[in-house]
Every structure is written in C-alpha cells, then in structure tokens.
GROMACS .gro file of C-alpha atoms in nm:
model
  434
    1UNK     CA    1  10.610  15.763   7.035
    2UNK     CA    2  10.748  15.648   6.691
    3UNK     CA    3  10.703  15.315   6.880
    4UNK     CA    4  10.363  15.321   6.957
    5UNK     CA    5  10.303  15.444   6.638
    6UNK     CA    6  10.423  15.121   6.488
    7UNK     CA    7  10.229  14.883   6.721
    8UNK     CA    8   9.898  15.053   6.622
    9UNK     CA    9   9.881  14.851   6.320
   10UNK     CA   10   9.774  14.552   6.538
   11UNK     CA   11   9.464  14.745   6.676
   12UNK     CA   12   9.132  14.590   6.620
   13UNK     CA   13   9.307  14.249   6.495
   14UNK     CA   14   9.135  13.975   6.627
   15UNK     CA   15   9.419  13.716   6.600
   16UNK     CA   16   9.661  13.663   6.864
   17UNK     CA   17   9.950  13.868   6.826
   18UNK     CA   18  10.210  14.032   6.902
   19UNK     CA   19  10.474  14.277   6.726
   20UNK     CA   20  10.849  14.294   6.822
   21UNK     CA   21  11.085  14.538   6.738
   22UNK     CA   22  11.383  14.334   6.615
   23UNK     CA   23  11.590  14.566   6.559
   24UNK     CA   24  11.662  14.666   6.930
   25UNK     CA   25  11.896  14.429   7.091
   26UNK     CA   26  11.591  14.367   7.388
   27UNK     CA   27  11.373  14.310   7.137
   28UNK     CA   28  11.084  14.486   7.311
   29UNK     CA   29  10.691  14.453   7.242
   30UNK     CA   30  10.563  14.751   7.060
   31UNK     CA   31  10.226  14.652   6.960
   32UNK     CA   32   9.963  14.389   7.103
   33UNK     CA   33   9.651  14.274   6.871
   34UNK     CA   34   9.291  14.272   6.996
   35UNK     CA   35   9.309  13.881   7.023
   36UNK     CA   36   9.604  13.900   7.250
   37UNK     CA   37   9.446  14.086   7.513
   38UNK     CA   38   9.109  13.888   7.478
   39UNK     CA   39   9.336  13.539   7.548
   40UNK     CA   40   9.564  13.640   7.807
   41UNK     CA   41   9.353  13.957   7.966
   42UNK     CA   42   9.673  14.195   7.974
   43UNK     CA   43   9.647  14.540   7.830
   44UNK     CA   44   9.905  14.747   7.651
   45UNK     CA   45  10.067  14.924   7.988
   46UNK     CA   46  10.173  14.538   8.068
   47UNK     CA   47  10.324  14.447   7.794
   48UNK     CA   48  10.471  14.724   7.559
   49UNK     CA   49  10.802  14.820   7.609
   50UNK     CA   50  10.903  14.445   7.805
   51UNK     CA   51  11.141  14.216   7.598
   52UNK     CA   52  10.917  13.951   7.418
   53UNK     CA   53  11.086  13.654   7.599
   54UNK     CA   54  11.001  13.807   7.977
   55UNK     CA   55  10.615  13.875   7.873
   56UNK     CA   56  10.585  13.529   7.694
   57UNK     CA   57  10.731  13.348   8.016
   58UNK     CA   58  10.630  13.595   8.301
   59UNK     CA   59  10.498  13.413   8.602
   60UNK     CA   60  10.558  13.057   8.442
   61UNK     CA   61  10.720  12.813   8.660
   62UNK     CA   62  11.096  12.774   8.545
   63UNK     CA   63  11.019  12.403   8.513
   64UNK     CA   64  10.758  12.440   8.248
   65UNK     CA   65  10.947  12.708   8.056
   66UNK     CA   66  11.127  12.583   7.768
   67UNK     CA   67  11.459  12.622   7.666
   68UNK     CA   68  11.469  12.566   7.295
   69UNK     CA   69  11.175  12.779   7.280
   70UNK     CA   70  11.400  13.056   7.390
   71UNK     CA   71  11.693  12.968   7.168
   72UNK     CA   72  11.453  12.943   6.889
   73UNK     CA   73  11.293  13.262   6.945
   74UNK     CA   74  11.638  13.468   7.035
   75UNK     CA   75  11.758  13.287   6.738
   76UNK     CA   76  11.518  13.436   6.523
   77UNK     CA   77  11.548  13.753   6.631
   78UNK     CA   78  11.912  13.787   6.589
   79UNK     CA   79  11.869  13.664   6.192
   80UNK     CA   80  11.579  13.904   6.172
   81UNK     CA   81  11.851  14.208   6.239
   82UNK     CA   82  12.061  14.108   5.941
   83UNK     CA   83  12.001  14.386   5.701
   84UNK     CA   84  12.147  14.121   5.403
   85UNK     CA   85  11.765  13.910   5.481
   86UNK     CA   86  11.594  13.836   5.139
   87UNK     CA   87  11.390  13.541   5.301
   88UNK     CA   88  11.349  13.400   5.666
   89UNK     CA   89  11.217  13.071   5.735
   90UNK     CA   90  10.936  13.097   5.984
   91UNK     CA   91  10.942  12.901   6.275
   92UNK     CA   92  10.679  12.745   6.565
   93UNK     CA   93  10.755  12.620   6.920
   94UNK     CA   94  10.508  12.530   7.206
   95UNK     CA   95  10.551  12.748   7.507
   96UNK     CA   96  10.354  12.767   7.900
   97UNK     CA   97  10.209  13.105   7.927
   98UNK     CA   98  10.019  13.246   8.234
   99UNK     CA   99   9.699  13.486   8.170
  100UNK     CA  100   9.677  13.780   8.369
  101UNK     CA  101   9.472  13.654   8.605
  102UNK     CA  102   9.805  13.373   8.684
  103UNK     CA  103   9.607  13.073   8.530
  104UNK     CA  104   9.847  12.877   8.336
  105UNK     CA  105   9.751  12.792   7.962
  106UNK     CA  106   9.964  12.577   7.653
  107UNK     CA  107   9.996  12.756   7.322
  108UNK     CA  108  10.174  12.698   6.963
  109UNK     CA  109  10.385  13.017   6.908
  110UNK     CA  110  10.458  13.093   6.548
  111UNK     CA  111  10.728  13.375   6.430
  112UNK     CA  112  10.770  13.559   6.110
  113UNK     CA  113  10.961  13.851   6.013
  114UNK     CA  114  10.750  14.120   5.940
  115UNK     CA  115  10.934  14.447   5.754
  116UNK     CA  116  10.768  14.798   5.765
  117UNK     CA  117  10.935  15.103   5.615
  118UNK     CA  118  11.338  14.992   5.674
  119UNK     CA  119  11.305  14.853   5.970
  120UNK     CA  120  11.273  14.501   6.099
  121UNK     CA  121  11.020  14.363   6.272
  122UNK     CA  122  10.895  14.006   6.447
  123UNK     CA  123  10.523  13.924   6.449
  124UNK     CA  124  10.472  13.669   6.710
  125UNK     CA  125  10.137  13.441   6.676
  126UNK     CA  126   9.988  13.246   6.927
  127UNK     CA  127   9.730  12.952   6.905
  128UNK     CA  128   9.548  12.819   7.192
  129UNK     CA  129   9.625  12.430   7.286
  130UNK     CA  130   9.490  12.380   7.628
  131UNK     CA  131   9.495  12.513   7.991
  132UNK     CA  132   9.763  12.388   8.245
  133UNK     CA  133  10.119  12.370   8.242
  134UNK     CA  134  10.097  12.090   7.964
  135UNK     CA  135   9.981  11.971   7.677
  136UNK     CA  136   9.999  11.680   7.420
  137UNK     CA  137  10.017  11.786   7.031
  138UNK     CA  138  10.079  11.467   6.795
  139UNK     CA  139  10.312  11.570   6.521
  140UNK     CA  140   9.975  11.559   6.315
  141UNK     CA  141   9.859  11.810   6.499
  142UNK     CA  142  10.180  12.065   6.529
  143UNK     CA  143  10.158  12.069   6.135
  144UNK     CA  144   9.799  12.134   6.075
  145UNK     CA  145   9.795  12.421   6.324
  146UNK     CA  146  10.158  12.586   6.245
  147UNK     CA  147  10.008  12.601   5.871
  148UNK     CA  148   9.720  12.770   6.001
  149UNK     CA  149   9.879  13.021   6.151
  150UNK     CA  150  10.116  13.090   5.845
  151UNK     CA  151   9.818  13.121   5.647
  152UNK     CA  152   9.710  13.393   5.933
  153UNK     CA  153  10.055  13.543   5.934
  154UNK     CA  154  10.062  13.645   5.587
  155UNK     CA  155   9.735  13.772   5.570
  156UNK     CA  156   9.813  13.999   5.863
  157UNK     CA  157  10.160  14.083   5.691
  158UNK     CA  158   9.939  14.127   5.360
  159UNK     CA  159   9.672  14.398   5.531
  160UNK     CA  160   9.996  14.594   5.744
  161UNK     CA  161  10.158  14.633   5.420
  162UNK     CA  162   9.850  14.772   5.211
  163UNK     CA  163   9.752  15.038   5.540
  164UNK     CA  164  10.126  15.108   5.585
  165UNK     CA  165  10.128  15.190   5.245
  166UNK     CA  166   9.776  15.392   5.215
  167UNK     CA  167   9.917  15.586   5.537
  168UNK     CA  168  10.224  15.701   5.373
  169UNK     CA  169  10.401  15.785   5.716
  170UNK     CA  170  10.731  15.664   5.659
  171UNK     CA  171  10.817  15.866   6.023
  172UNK     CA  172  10.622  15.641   6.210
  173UNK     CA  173  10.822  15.311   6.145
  174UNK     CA  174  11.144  15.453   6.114
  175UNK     CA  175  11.178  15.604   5.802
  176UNK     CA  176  11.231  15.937   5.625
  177UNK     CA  177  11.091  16.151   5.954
  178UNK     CA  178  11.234  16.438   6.127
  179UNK     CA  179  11.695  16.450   6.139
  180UNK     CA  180  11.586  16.385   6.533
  181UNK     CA  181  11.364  16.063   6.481
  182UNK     CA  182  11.640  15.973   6.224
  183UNK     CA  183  11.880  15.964   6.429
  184UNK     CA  184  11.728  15.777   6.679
  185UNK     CA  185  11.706  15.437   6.417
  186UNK     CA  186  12.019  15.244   6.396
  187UNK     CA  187  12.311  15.309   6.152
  188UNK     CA  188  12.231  14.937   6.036
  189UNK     CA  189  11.889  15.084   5.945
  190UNK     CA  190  11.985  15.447   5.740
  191UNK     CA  191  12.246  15.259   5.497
  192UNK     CA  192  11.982  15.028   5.372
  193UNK     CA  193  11.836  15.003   5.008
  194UNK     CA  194  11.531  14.849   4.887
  195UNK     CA  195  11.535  14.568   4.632
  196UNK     CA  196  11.178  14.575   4.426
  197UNK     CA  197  11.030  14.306   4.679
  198UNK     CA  198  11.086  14.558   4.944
  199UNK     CA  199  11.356  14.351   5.178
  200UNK     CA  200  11.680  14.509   5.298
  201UNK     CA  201  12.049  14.382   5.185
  202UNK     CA  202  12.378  14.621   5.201
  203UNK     CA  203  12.551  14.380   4.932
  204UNK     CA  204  12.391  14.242   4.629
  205UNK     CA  205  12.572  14.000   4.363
  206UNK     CA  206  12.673  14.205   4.051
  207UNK     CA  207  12.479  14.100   3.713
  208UNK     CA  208  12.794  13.954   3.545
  209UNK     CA  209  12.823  13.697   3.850
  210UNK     CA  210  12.475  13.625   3.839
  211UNK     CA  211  12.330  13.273   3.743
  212UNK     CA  212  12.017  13.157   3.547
  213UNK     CA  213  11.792  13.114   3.802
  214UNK     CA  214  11.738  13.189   4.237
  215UNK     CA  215  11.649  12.970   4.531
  216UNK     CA  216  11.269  12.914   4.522
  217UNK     CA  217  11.139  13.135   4.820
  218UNK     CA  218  10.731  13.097   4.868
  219UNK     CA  219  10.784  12.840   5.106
  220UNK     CA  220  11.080  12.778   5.250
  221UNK     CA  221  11.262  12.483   5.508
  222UNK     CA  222  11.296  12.530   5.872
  223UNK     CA  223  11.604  12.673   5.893
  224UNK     CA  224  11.688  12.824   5.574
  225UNK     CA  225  11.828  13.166   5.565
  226UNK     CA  226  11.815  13.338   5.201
  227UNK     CA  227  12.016  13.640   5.074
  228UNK     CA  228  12.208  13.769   4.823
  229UNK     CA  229  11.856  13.785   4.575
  230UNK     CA  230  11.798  13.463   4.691
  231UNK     CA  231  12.112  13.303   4.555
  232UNK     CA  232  12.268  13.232   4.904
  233UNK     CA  233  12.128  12.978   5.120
  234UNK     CA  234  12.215  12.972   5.458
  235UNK     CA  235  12.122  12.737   5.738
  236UNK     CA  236  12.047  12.840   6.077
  237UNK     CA  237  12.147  12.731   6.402
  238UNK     CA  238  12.428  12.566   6.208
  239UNK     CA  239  12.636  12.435   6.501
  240UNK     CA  240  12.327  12.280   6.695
  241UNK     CA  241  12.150  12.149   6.399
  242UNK     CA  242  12.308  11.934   6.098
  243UNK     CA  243  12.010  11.950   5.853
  244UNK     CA  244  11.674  12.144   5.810
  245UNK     CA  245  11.803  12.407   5.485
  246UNK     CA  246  11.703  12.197   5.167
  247UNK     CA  247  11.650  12.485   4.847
  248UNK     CA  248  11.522  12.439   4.501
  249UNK     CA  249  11.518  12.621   4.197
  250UNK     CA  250  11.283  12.882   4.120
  251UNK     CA  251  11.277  12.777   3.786
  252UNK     CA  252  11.425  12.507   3.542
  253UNK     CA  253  11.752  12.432   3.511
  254UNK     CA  254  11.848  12.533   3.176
  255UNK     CA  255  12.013  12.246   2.955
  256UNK     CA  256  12.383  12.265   2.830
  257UNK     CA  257  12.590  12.022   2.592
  258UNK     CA  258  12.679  11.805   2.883
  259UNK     CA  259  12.353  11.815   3.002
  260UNK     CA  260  12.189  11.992   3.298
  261UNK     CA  261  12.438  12.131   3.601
  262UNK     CA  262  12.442  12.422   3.841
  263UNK     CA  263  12.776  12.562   4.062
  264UNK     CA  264  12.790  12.678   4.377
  265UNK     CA  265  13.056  12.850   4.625
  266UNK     CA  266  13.095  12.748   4.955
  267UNK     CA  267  13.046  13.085   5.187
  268UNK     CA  268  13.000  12.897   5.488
  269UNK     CA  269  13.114  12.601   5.671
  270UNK     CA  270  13.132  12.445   6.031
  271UNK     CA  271  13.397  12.201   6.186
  272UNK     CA  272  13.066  12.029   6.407
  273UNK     CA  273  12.977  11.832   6.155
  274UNK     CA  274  13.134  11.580   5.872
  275UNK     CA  275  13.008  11.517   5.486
  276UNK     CA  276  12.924  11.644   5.185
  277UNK     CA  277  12.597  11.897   5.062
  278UNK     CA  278  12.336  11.723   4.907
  279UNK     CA  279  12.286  11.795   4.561
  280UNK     CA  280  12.121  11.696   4.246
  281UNK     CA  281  11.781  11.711   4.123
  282UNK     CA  282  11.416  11.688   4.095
  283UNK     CA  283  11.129  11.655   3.858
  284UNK     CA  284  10.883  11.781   4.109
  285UNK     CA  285  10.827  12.170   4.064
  286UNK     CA  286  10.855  12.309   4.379
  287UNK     CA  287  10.509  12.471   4.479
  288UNK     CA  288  10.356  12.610   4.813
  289UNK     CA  289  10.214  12.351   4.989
  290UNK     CA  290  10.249  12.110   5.309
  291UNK     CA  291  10.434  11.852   5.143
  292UNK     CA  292  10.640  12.033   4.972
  293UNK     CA  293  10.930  11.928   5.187
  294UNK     CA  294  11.034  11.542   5.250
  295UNK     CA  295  11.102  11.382   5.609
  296UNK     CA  296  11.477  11.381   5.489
  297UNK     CA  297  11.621  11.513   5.199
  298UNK     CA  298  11.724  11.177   5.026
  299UNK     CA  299  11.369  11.091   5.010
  300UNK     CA  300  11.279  11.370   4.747
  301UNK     CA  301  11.023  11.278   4.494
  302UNK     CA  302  11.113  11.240   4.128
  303UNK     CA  303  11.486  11.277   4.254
  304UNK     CA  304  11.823  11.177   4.192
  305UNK     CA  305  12.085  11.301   4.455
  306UNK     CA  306  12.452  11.300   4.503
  307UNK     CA  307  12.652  11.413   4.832
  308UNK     CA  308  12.641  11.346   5.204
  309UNK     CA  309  12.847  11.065   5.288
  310UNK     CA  310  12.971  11.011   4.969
  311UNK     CA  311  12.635  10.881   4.847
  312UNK     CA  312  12.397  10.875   4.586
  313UNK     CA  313  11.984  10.864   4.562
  314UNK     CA  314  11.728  10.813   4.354
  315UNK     CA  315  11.383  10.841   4.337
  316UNK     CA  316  11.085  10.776   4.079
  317UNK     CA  317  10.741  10.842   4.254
  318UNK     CA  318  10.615  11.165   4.290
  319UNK     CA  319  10.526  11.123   4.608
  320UNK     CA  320  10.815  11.162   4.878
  321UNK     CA  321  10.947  10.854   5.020
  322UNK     CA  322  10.812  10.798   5.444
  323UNK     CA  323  11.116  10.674   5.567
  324UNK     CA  324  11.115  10.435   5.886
  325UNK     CA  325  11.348  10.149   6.068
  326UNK     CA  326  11.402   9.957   5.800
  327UNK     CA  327  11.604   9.993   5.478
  328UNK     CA  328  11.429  10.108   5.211
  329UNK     CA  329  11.359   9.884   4.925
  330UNK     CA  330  11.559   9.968   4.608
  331UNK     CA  331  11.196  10.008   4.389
  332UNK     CA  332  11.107  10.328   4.617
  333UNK     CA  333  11.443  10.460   4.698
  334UNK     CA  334  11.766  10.299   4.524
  335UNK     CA  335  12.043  10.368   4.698
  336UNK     CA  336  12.449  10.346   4.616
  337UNK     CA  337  12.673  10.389   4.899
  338UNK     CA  338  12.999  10.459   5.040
  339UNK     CA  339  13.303  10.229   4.876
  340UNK     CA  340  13.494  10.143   5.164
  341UNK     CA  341  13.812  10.279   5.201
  342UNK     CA  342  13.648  10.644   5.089
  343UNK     CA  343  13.732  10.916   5.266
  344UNK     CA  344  13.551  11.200   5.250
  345UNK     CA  345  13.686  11.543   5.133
  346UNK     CA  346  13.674  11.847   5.374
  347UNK     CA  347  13.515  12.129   5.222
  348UNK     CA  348  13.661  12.488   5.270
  349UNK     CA  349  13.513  12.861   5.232
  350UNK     CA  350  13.562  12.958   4.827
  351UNK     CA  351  13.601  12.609   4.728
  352UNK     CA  352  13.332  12.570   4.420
  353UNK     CA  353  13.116  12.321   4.403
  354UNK     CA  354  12.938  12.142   4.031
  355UNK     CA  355  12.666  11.892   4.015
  356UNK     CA  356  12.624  11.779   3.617
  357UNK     CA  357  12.354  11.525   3.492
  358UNK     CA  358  12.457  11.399   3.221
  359UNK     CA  359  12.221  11.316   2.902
  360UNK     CA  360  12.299  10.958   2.932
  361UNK     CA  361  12.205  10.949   3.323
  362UNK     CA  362  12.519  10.974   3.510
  363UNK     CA  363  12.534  11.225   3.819
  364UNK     CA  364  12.849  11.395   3.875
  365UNK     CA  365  12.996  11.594   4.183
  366UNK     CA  366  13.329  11.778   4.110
  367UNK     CA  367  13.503  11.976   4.402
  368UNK     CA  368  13.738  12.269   4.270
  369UNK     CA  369  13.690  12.076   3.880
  370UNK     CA  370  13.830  11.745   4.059
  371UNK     CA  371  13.560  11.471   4.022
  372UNK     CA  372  13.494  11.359   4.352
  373UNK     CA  373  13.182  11.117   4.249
  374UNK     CA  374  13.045  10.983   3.926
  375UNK     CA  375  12.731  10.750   3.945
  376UNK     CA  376  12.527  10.592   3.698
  377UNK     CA  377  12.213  10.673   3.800
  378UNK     CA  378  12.093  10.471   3.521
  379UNK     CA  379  11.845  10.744   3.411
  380UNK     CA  380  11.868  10.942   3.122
  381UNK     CA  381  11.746  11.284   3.149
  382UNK     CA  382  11.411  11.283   2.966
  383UNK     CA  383  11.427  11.641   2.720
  384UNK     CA  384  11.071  11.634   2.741
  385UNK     CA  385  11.059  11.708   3.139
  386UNK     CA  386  11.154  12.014   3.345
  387UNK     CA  387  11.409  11.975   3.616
  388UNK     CA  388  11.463  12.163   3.900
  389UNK     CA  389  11.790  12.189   4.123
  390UNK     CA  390  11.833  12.116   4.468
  391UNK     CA  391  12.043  12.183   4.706
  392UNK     CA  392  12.053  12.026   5.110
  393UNK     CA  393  12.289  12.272   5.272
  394UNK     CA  394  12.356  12.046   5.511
  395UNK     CA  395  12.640  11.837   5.731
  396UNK     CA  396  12.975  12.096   5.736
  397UNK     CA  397  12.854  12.328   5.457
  398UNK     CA  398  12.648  12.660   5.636
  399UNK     CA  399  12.639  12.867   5.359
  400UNK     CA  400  12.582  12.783   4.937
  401UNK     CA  401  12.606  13.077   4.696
  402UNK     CA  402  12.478  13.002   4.322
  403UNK     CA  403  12.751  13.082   4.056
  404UNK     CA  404  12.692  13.131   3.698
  405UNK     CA  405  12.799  12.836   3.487
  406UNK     CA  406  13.125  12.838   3.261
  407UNK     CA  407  12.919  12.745   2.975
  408UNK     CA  408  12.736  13.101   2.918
  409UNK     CA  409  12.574  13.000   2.619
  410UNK     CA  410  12.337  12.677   2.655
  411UNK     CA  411  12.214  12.439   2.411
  412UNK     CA  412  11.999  12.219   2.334
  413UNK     CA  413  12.061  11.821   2.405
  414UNK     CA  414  12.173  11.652   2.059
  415UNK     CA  415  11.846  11.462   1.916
  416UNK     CA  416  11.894  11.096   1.763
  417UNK     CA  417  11.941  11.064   1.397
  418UNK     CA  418  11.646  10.993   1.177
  419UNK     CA  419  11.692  10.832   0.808
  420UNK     CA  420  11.486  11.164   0.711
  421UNK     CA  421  11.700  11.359   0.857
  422UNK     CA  422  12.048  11.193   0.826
  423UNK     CA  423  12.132  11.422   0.494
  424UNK     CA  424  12.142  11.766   0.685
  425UNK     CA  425  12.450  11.673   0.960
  426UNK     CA  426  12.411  11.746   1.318
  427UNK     CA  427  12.200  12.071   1.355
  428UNK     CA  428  12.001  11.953   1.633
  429UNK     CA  429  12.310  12.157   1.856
  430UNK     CA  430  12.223  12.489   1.870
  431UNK     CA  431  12.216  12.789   2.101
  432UNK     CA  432  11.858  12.856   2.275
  433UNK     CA  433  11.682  13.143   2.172
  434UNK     CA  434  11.766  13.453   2.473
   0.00000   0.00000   0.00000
C-alpha cells in the first residue's frame, strides 16, 4: 500500500516516467506517469511491482537490448542506495523498448535520484527517438535531448517535493508511520539524518576537519559521486571507466602567503589504472550550463593543470579547448610533458595530496609534503581574478576528500612597493577579515 502510495505522485504527469524504488534490492516500479502509459499503452497492473530492467526490456529481442544500458542503470541504482549520497550524477542511455501492443520503438532514457521522506528513489525518463529496433542520434543530438530531459527531471523533482511537502504524510514514503510500516523500511533507512538540503549521510566530516570551501554540485560530471557535504568526490564505475569525475570549487579559493592551494586525501584508489589526479585551477566560475564541462579535462578554459602522467596544462581562452588528431598548438593549449626517465608515483589510501600556485606562477604537486612536480607555468596569479579549484579524480585515484589547509589563517598576497608607500614597511601582509 505504502507503495502505491508513493507512485501516486506521478498521476496526471504528462511526461514519460517512471518511479523506482531504489532502495529494494529488485528495484521494482512503484509509480508510472500519465505520459508513460500514453507512449507505451501499458497500465499500472503491468508494470508496478516488476523490476525496472524486466519492464524496460520486456519483449525486446536480446539482440537489440543493450548491455551497458543495463550496467548503467543497475549501476545507478546501487549508488542511489548509499545512504552517505549528497549528490548523484545523472545519467542517459538509449534503450529498444516494445509498446504494449509488441511494436518496437527507440528511446533516450534519462535517470536521476529522486529522495522523498528518507527513502531513496530513481525517476526514470524516457524521450521518444523513433520506431523500430534502431535508431541514429548524432552526439549533437544525445546532448540537446539529455538536457531536455534534465530540465524536465528537476521540474518534476521540484513539484514532488512541494506536494510531498503540502501532504505532510511522512507514512506514505517511508517515514515516521505506524511501528508496523516502520519496520517494514530498511535498517539503512531508520538510522538516517537529514542535512538542511534534505539528502541522507550516516557520517559527516567534523567542523574542525572541515575546509574553506565544497565541490560545486548544480551540475555535476558523468560519473561523479559526492558525499561527505560535498567534500568527497567519488567516481563511478571506477574499474570500467578511467575518467568522467572532474569537480570544482563552489567558491574561490581563498589566497595564502604562498599563494593559492587546496589538500586533499586519497579515500579511494584502483590498481586498473596508472597516473596521477588532475589538479590545479581555473578562472572560469563554474556555472550550470551545457558547456560547463570540457571534452577532456586538460582542455579546461582559463586553466592551468598539474597531474596525470606527470604532466602539466595550461590554458588562456575562456572557451574550452575541442581537442582532435592532431597536437594541439602551444597558443591554445601549452603543454609540458613527461621527462623521460620519470616514473610515476603510486598513490595509496590516506596519502595527502597539495596543489599550490604560487604568486609568481609556478604550479606545484607535493605527495605526503614530498614535491613530486614543480612547473613554471609562467603565469602569475593575477590578485585581481577569482580562482576556482579543480580536481579530475581520475586514472588510479576513486575517491578525493578536501582537507583543511595547514595555513588556518590566510592572507593577502604581498603588493609591490610604491615610493609613496616605501616609508610604512611591509603591511600589505595581513590576515583577511573572517
């Protein structure tokens, strides 16, 4: 009942979706939207209750049924039952359905983690592409229409919230009911508490650990993972997939005497793949739009990067850099590579990681306090601009946790000397105003 009760939030929505209950190892439909049965012609008695991978695929040959589409959606699932979740990536994947009637038909699927009242669940959304077992979508194409239907998925997400909320039935999705319909929600689900955005985490980093600023959350990569209060980045389907988890700050990075730096602790790694994080940053504020995110991270606008293969980047435009087959030349991304006879050091879980740009343009990357790389970026940090940091978690790091710098008490950069002011010593040092 308590089930049903929860899928009736999608009645009378015209879009085309459906709800999931992601916190049930089956991950069974509970509710169907308006939309979904005017696409597809099934009603609610052929779909509730049915794990969400048999109704998507039912009666679809096995050739046309594809398999990343089903690691991708079990994949989300799974991270949607982790009760640490501050932020989930959504994700999209094209997918042969069959109406009720049997006719085949080709349709962008979208996920999104959709909480209501403690417990987790997945709204699926579906767009329309063509009929048949196939269809041709230009990478053009796949971004216009996965944007549309984020746009769609958080304004459903916006109007479950605000009726969720006007109901004030916390019984109905699992929370503060009857000791029977308590009992019935997992332990996972009871030991919860709420942060003020309303998300679910069981640990939370104390305020003398905490740093100056989070991971920027709006909009988020692929397969990025946050928790923690958005200090931990992790990356998802870290064994399959190298890249795809590239974070910002959600603010500036305040100065210091050296000059700007962040620190991170490694809470995650993997022994599939060799090199180094990508670190550094940017002069682009991050924002929520469609290009918010470059091809590949080295081709960040208004950049300068350190990491990978022992390698450094650098980037003046604002624009990000469209990488193809041939090098790039060094006036729209300079480049400084690997010295040969480098090796590359492993990284392992607690070992703490510092970027530091100095005020005289060098970019530093010390492992454990051991500088590991020091380029001259030849780019002084200009005081007048805000810089953000970034961070790929990418290669053999999983998992990046942001540490509060030694230097608790940040200052200003020094200012050069005037003749006017040459009499009254060096006061431009001083602590910033808190």
């Amino acid at each position: 009942m308590r089930a049903r009760s929860a899928g009736c939030v999608l009645d009378g929505v015209l879009e085309v979706a459906l709800l999931v209950d992601a916190s049930k190892d089956s991950f069974p439909v509970v509710g169907i939207s308006t939309g979904y049965q005017t696409l597809n012609g099934f009603i609610e008695a052929d779909v509730l209750g049915r794990s969400v991978n048999d109704v998507l695929t039912k009666n679809v040959p096995s050739a046309a049924v594809s398999r990343s589409a089903g690691k991708i959606l079990h994949d989300f699932c799974k991270m949607c039952q982790r009760a640490e979740v501050d932020c989930l990536s959504e994700s999209a994947f094209v997918q042969t359905c069959t109406r009720r009637d049997g006719s085949p038909h080709v349709v962008l699927c979208f996920l999104g983690l959709c909480e209501m009242r403690r417990r987790p669940y997945m709204m699926l959304l579906q767009r329309p592409l063509g009929d048949g077992l196939t269809c041709h979508l230009s990478a053009e194409q796949h971004t216009e229409f996965k944007e549309e239907l984020r746009h769609c998925f958080h304004r459903i997400r916006q109007r479950l919230r605000l009726s969720i909320h006007a109901s004030r039935a916390p019984s109905d999705f699992g929370g503060s009911g009857s000791e029977s319909e308590a009992s019935t929600c997992p332990e996972r689900c009871k030991r919860q508490h709420w942060s003020k955005a309303g998300h679910r985490r069981d640990e939370v980093l104390t305020e003398t650990d905490l740093p100056h600023f989070a991971f920027y959350s709006t909009r988020v990569q692929e397969n990025c993972l946050l928790i923690n209060d958005m200090r931990t980045a992790v990356r998802r389907e870290a064994d399959e997939l190298p890249r795809g988890c590239l974070v910002f700050s959600d603010r500036a990075v305040e100065p210091s005497l050296e000059g700007l730096q962040f620190k991170l602790c490694v809470t995650g790694v993997t022994s599939k793949f060799s090199g180094l994080p990508l670190l550094g940053f940017t002069r682009r504020c991050p924002d929520d739009s469609v290009d918010m995110y470059p091809s590949m991270s080295k081709c960040l606008g208004k950049s300068v990067l350190v990491g990978m293969d022992f390698e450094a980047f650098a980037r003046d435009q604002h624009e990000h850099y469209q990488i193809g087959y041939r090098k790039p030349p060094p006036n729209e991304l300079e480049c400084w590579p690997k010295a040969s006879g480098e090796e590359i050091p492993d990284i392992k879980l607690g070992d703490v990681l510092r970027c530091i740009y100095t005020w005289a343009g060098r970019l530093k990357l010390t492992i454990n306090d051991k500088v590991v790389l020091d380029v001259d970026m030849r780019r002084p940090v200009r005081c007048n601009e805000k810089y953000f940091a970034v961070v790929d978690v990418c290669f053999s790091a999983t998992s990046l946790t942001l540490m509060r710098p030694t230097d608790d008490c940040p200052t200003m950069p020094p200012r050069r000397q005037t003749s006017a002011s040459a009499n009254f010593g060096r006061r431009a040092v001083r602590p910033l105003e808190t």
